PDB file of C-alpha atoms and ligand atoms in Angstrom:
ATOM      1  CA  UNK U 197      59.983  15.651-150.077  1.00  0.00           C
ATOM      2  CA  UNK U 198      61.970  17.691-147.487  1.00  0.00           C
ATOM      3  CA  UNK U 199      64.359  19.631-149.718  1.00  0.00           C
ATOM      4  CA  UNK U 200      64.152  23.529-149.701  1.00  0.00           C
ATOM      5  CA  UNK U 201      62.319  25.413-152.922  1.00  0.00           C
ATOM      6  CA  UNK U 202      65.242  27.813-154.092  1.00  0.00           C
ATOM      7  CA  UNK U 203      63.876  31.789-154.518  1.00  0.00           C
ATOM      8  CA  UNK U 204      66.006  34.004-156.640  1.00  0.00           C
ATOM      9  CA  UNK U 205      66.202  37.883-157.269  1.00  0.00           C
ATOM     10  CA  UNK U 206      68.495  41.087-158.029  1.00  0.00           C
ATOM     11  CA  UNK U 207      68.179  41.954-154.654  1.00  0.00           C
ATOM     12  CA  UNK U 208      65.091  42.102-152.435  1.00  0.00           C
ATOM     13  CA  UNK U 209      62.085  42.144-154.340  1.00  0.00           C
ATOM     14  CA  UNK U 210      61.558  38.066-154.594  1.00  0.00           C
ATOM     15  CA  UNK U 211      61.115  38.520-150.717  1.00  0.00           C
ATOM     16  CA  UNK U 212      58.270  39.883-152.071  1.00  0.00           C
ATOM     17  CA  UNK U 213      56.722  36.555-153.583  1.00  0.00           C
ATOM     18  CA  UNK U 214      58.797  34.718-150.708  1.00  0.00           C
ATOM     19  CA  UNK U 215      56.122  36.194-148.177  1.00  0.00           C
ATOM     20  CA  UNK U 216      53.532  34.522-149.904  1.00  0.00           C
ATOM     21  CA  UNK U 217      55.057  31.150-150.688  1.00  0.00           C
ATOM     22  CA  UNK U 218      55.532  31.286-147.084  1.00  0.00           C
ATOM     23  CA  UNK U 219      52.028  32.472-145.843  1.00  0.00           C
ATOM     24  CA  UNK U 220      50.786  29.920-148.353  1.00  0.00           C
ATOM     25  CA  UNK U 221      53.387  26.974-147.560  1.00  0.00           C
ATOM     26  CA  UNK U 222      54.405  27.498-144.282  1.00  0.00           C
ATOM     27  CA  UNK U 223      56.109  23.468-144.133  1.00  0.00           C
ATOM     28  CA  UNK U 224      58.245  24.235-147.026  1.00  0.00           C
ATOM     29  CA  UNK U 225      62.026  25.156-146.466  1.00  0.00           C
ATOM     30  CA  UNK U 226      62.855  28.108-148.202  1.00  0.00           C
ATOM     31  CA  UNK U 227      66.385  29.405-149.447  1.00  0.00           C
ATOM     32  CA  UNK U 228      66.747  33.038-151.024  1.00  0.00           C
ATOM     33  CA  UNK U 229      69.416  34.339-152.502  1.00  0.00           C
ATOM     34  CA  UNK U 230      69.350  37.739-153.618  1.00  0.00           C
ATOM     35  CA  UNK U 231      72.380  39.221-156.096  1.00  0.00           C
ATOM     36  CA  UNK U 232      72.241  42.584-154.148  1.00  0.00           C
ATOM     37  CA  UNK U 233      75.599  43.381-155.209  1.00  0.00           C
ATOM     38  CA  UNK U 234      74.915  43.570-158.626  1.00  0.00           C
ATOM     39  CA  UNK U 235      71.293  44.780-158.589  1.00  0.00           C
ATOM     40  CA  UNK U 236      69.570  46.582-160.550  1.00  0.00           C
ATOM     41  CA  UNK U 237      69.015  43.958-163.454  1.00  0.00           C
ATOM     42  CA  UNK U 238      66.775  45.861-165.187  1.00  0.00           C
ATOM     43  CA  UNK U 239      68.933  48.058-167.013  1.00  0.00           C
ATOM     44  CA  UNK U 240      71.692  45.395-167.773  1.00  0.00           C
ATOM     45  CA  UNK U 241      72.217  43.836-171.202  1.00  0.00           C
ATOM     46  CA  UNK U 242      70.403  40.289-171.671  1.00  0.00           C
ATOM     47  CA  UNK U 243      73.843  38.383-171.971  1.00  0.00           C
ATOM     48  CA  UNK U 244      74.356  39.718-168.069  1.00  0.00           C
ATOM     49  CA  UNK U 245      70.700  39.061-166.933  1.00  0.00           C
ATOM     50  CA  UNK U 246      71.356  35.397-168.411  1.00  0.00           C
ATOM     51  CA  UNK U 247      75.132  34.749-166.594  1.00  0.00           C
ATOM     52  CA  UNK U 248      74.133  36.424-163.582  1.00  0.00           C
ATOM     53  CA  UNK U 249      70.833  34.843-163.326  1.00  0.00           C
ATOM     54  CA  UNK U 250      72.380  31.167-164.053  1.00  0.00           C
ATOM     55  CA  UNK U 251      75.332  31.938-161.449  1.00  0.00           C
ATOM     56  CA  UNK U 252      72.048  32.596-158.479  1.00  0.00           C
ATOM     57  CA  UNK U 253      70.960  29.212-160.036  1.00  0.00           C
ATOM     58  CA  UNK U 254      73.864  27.042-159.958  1.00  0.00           C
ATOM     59  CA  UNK U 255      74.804  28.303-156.129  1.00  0.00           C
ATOM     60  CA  UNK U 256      71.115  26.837-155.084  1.00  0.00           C
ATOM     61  CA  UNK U 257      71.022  23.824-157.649  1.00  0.00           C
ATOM     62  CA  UNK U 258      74.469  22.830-155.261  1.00  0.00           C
ATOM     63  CA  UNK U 259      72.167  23.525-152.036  1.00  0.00           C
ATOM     64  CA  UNK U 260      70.017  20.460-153.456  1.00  0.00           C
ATOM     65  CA  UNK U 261      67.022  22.221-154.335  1.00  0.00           C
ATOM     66  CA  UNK U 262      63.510  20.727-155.838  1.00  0.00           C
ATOM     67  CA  UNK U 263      61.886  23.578-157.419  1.00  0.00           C
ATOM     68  CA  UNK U 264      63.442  26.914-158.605  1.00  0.00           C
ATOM     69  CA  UNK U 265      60.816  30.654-157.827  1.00  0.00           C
ATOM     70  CA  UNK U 266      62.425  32.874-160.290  1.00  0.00           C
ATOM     71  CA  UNK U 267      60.792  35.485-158.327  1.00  0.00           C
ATOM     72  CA  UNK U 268      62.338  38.439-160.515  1.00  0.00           C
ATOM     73  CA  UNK U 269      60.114  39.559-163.486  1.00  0.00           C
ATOM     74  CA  UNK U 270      63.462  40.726-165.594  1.00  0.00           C
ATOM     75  CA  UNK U 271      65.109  37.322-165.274  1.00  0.00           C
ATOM     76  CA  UNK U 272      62.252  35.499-165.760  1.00  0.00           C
ATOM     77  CA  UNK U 273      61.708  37.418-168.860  1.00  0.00           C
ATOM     78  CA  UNK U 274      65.353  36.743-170.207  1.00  0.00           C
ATOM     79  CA  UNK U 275      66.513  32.947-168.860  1.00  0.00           C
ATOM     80  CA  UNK U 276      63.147  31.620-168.188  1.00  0.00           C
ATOM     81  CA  UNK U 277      62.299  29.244-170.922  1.00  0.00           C
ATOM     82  CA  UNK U 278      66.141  28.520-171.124  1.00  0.00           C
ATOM     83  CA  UNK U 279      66.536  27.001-167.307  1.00  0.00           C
ATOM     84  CA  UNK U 280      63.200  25.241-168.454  1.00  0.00           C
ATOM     85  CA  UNK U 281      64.516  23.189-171.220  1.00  0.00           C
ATOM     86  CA  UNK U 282      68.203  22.683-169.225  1.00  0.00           C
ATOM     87  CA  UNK U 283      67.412  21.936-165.346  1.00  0.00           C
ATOM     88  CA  UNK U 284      65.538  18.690-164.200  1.00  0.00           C
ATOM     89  CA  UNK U 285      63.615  20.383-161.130  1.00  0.00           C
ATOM     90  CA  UNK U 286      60.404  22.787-161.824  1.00  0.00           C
ATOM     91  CA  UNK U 287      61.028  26.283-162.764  1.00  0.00           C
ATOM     92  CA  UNK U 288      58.256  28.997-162.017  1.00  0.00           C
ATOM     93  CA  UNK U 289      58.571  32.208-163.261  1.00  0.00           C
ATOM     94  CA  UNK U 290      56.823  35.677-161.951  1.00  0.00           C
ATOM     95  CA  UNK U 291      55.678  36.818-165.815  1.00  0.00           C
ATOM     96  CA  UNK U 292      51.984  34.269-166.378  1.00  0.00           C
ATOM     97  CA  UNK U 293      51.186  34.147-162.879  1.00  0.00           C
ATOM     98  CA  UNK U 294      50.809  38.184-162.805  1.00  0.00           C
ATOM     99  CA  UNK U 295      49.034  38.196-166.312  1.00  0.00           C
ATOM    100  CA  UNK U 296      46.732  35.657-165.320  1.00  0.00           C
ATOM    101  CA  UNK U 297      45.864  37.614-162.064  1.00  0.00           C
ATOM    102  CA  UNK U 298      45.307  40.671-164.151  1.00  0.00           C
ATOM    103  CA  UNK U 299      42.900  38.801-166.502  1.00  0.00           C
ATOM    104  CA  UNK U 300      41.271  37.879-163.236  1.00  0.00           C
ATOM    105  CA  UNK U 301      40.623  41.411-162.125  1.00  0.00           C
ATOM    106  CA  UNK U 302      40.019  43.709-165.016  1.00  0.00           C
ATOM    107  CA  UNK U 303      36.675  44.559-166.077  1.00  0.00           C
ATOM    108  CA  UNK U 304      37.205  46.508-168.993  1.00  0.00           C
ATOM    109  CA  UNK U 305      40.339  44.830-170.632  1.00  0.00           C
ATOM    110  CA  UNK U 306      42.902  48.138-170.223  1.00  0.00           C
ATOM    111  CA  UNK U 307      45.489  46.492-168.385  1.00  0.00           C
ATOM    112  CA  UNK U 308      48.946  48.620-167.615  1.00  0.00           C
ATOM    113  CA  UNK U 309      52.081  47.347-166.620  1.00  0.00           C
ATOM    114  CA  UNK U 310      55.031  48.394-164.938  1.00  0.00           C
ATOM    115  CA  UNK U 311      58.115  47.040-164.648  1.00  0.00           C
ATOM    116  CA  UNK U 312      62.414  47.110-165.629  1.00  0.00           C
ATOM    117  CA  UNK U 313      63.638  48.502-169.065  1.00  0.00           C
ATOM    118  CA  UNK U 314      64.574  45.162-169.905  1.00  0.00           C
ATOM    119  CA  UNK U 315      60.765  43.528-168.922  1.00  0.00           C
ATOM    120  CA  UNK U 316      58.715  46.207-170.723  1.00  0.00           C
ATOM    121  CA  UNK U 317      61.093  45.806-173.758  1.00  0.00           C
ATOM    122  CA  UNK U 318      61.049  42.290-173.547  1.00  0.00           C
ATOM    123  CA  UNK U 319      57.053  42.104-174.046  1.00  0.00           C
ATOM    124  CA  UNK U 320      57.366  39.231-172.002  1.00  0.00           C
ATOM    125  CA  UNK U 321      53.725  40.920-170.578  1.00  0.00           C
ATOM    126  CA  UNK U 322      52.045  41.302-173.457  1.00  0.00           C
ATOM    127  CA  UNK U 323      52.746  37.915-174.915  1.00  0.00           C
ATOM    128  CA  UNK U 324      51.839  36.211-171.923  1.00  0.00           C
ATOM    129  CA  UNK U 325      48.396  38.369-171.889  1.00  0.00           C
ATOM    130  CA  UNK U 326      47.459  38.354-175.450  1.00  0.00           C
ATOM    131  CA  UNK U 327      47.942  34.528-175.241  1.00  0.00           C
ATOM    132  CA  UNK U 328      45.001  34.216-173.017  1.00  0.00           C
ATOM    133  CA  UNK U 329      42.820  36.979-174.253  1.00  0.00           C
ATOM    134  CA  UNK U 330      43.382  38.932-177.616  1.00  0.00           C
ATOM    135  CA  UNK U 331      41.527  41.876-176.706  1.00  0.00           C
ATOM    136  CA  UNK U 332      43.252  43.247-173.781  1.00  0.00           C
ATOM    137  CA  UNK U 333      44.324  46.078-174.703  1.00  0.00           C
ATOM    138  CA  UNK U 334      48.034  47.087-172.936  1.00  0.00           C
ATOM    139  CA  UNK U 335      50.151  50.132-171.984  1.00  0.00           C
ATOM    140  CA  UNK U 336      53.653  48.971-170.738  1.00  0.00           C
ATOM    141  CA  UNK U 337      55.527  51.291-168.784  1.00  0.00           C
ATOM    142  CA  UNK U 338      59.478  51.330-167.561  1.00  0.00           C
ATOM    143  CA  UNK U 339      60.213  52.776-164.249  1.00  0.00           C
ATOM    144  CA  UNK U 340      64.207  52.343-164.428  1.00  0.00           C
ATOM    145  CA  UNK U 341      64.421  54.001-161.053  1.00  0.00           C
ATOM    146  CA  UNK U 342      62.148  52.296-158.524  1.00  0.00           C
ATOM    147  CA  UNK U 343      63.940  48.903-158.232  1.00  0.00           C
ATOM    148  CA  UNK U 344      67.082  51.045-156.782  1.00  0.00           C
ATOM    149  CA  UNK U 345      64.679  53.118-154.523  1.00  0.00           C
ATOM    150  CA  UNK U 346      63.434  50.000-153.049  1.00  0.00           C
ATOM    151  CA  UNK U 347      67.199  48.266-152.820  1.00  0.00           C
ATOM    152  CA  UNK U 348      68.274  51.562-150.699  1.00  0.00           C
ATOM    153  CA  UNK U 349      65.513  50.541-148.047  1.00  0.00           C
ATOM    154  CA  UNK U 350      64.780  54.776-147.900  1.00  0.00           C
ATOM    155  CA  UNK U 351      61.355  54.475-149.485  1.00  0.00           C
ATOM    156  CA  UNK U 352      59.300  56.540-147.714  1.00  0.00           C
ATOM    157  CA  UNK U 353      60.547  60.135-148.312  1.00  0.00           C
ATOM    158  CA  UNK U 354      58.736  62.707-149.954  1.00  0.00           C
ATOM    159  CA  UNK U 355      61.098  63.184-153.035  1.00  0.00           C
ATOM    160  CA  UNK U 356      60.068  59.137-153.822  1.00  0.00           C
ATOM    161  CA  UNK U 357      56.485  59.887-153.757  1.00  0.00           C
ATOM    162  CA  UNK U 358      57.688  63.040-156.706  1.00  0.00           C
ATOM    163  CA  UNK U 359      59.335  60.381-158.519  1.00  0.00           C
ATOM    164  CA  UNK U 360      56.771  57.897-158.553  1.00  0.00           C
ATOM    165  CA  UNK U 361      54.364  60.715-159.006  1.00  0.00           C
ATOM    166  CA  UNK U 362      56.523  61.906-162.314  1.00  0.00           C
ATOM    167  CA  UNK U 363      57.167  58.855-163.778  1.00  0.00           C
ATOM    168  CA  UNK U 364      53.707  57.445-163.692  1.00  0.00           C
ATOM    169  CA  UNK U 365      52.328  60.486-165.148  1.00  0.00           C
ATOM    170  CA  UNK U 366      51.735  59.064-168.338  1.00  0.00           C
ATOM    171  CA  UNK U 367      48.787  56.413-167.062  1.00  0.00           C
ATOM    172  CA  UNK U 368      46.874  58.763-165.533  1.00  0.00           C
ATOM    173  CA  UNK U 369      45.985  59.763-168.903  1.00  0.00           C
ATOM    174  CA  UNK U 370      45.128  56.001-169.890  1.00  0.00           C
ATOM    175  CA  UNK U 371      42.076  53.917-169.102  1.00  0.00           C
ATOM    176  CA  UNK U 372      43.485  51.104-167.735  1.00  0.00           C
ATOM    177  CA  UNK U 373      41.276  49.679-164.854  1.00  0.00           C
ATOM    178  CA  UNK U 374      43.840  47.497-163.609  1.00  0.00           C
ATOM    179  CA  UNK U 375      47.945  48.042-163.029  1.00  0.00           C
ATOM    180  CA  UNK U 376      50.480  45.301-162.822  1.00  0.00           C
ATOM    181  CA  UNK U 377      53.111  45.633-160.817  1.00  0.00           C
ATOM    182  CA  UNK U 378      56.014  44.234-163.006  1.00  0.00           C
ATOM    183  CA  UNK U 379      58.869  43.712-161.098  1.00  0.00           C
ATOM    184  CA  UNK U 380      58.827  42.036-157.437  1.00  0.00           C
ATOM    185  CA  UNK U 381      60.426  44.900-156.055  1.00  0.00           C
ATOM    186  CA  UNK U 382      57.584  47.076-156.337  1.00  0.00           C
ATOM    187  CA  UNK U 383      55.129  46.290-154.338  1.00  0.00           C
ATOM    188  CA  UNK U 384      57.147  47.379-151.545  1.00  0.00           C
ATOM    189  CA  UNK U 385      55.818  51.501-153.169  1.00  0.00           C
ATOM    190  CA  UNK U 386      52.466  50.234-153.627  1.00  0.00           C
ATOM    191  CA  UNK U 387      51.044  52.304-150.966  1.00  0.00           C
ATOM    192  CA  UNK U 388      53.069  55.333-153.090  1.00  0.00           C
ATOM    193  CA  UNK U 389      51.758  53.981-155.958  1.00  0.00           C
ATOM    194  CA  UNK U 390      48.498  53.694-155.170  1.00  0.00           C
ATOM    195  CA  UNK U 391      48.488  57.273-153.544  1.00  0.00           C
ATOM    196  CA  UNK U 392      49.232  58.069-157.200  1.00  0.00           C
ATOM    197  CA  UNK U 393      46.916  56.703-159.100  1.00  0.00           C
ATOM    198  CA  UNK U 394      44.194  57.237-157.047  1.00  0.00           C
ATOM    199  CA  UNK U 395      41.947  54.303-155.870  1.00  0.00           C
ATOM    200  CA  UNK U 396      40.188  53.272-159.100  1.00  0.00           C
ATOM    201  CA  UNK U 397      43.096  51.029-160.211  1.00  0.00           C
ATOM    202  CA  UNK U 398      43.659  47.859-158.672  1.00  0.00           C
ATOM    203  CA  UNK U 399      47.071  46.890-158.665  1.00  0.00           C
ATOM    204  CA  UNK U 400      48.554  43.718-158.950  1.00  0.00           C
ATOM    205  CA  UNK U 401      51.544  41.875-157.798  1.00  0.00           C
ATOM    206  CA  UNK U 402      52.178  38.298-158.671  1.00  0.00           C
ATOM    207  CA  UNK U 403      53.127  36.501-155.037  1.00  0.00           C
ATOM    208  CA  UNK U 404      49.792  35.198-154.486  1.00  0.00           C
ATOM    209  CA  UNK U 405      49.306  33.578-157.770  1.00  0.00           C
ATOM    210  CA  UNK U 406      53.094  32.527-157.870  1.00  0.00           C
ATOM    211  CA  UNK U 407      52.312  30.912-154.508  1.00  0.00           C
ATOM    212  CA  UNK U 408      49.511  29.312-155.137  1.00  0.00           C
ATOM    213  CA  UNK U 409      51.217  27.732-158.496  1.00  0.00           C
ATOM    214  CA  UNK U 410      54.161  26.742-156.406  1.00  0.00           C
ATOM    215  CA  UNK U 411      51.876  24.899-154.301  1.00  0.00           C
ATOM    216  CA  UNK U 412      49.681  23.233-157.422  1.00  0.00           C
ATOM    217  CA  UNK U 413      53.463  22.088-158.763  1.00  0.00           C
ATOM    218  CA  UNK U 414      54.461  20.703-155.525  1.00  0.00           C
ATOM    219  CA  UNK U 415      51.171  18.842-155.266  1.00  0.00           C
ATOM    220  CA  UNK U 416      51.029  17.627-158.660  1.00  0.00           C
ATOM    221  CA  UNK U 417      54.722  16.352-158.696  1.00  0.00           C
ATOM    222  CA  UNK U 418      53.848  14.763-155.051  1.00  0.00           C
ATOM    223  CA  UNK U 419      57.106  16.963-153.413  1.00  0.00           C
ATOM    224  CA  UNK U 420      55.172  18.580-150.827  1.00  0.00           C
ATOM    225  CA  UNK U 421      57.192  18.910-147.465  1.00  0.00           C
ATOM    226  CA  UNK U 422      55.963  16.875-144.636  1.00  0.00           C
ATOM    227  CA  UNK U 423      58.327  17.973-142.038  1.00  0.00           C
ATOM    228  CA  UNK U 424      57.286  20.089-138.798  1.00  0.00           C
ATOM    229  CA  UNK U 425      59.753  22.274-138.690  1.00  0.00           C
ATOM    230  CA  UNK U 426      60.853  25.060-141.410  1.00  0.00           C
ATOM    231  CA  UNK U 427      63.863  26.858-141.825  1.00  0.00           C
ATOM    232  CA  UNK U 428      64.329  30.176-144.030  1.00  0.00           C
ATOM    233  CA  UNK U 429      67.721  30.809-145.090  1.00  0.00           C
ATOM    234  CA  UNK U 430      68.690  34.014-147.100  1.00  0.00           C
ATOM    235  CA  UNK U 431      71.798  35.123-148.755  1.00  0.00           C
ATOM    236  CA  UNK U 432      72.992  37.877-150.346  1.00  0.00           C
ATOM    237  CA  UNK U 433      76.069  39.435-152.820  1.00  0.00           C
ATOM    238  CA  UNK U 434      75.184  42.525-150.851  1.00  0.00           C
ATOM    239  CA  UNK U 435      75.150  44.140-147.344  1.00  0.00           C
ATOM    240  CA  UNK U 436      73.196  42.023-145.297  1.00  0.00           C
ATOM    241  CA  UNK U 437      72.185  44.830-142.397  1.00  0.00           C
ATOM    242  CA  UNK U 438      70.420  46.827-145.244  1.00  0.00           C
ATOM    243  CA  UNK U 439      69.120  43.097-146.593  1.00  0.00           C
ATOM    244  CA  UNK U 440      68.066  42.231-143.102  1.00  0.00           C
ATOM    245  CA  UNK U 441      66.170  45.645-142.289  1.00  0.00           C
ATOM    246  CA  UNK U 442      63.802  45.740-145.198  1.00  0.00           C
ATOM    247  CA  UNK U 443      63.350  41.575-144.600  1.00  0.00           C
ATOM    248  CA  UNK U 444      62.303  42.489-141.513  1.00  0.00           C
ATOM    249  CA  UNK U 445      60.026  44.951-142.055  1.00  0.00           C
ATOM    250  CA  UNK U 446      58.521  43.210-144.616  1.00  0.00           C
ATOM    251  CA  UNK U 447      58.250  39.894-142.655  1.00  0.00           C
ATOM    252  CA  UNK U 448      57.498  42.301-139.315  1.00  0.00           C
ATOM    253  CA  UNK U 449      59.183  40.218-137.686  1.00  0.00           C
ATOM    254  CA  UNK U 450      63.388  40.241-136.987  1.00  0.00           C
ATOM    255  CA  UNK U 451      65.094  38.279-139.691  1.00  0.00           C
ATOM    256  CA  UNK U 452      68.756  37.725-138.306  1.00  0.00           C
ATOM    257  CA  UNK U 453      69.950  34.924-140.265  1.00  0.00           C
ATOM    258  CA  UNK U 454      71.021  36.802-143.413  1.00  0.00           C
ATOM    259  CA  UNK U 455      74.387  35.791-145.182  1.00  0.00           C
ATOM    260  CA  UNK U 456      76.832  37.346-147.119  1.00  0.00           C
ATOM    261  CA  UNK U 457      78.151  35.001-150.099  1.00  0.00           C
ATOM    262  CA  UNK U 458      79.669  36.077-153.110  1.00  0.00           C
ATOM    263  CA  UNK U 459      78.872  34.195-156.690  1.00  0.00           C
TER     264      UNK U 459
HETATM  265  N1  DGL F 834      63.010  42.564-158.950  1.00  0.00           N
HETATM  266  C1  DGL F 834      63.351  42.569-160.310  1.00  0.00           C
HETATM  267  C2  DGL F 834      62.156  42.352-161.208  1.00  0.00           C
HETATM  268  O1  DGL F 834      61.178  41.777-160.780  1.00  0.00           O
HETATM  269  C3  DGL F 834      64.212  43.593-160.917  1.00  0.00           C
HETATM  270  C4  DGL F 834      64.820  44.730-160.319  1.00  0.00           C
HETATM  271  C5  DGL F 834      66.127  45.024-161.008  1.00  0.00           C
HETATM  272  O2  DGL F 834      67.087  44.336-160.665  1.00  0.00           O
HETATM  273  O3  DGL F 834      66.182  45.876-161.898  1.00  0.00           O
HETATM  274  O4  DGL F 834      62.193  42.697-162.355  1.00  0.00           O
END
């Protein structure tokens, strides 16, 4: 079926997972849309994350989508079970995909995560890791400023690495074996947050097992794309220049074909 999978986010962190929907599904049509202009989420109340998250939805739903990526860990915590029950297409959030990839890799059941104020207070983690396995044990950390780091595309100063270095202290004094990264954005710091932690905890972020259920849906429903050519479209609330630059150096490649919409 040659309709486009919609990808939402705050801003750019879902091109995180969109990289490996991509890599993984590279006949799908993609369209992003990222709510730049009112990112960060994380620190909003719920009733916002909900409106603002269902606004991103019903812009795409009009595009004629076939399967929504809510590729944002605080929305998906928030509105995920809700845009279940009301829209007709698939909806795949960020949340089980990273907790199953955890349960994957840990090898002594200390699993930490990182992630928005509004996804560590959620829990949304540890209920989606206790319900496969009751003895992980779980240290959930909020890192309020990292999303907004990312957003400013600046990432790679030295006072970023002090941040990340200060606000992480508290895990180097944990045993966890295994760190997820809770919120799409992130990623883009792993190399800072690795640097950190030192090379003894694996981190984790959910695009590859997002991807690869994004692909088991598509198969299972029987909507995989059989067209041979792709397009990528991304919007976003925000500047698209900024947008565009960390696309591109994410993608490495130059992404050009960024729009400016409002919601
Ligand atoms: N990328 C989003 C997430 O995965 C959130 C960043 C934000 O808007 O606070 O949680």
């Amino acid at each position: 079926m040659n309709k486009p999978i919609g990808v939402i986010d705050s801003g750019v962190g879902g091109l995180t997972v969109t990289k490996q929907i991509i890599r993984q599904l590279p006949r799908e049509d993609i369209l992003y849309l990222g709510d730049t202009a009112r990112c960060p989420y994380g620190s909003r109340s719920y009733e916002e994350i909900r409106k603002y998250t269902w606004e991103m939805t019903n812009y795409l739903m009009e595009k004629n989508i076939k399967m929504l990526v809510i590729a944002c860990n605080t929305a998906t915590s928030v509105v995920l079970n809700e845009m279940r029950e009301k829209l007709s297409i698939p909806v795949i959030g960020v949340v089980n995909p990273g907790a199953r990839a955890a349960i994957k890799l840990t090898q002594n059941d200390q699993i930490g995560v990182i992630g928005t104020n509004a996804t560590i207070n959620s829990k949304a983690y540890h209920k989606a890791l206790k319900r496969i396995n009751d003895n992980v044990t779980i240290e959930g950390l909020a890192c309020p400023e990292f999303a907004g780091i990312v957003e400013n595309g600046d990432y790679n100063k030295l006072e970023v690495f002090e941040i990340v270095k200060d606000t992480l202290a508290p895990l180097l004094k944990s045993n966890i074996d295994t760190l997820i990264l809770g919120c799409t954005h992130y990623p883009l710091l792993s190399p800072i947050i690795q640097k950190v932690l030192g090379p003894t905890i694996q981190l984790i972020s959910s695009g590859d097992e997002t991807a690869l259920e994004v692909s088991a849906i598509l198969d299972q429903q029987n909507i995989l794309s059989d067209s041979e050519y792709t397009s990528h479209q991304f919007y976003t609330t925000g500047d698209p220049t900024i947008f565009s630059k960390i696309a591109s150096s994410l993608f490495q490649e130059s992404l050009e074909n960024v729009k400016h919409i409002k919601l």
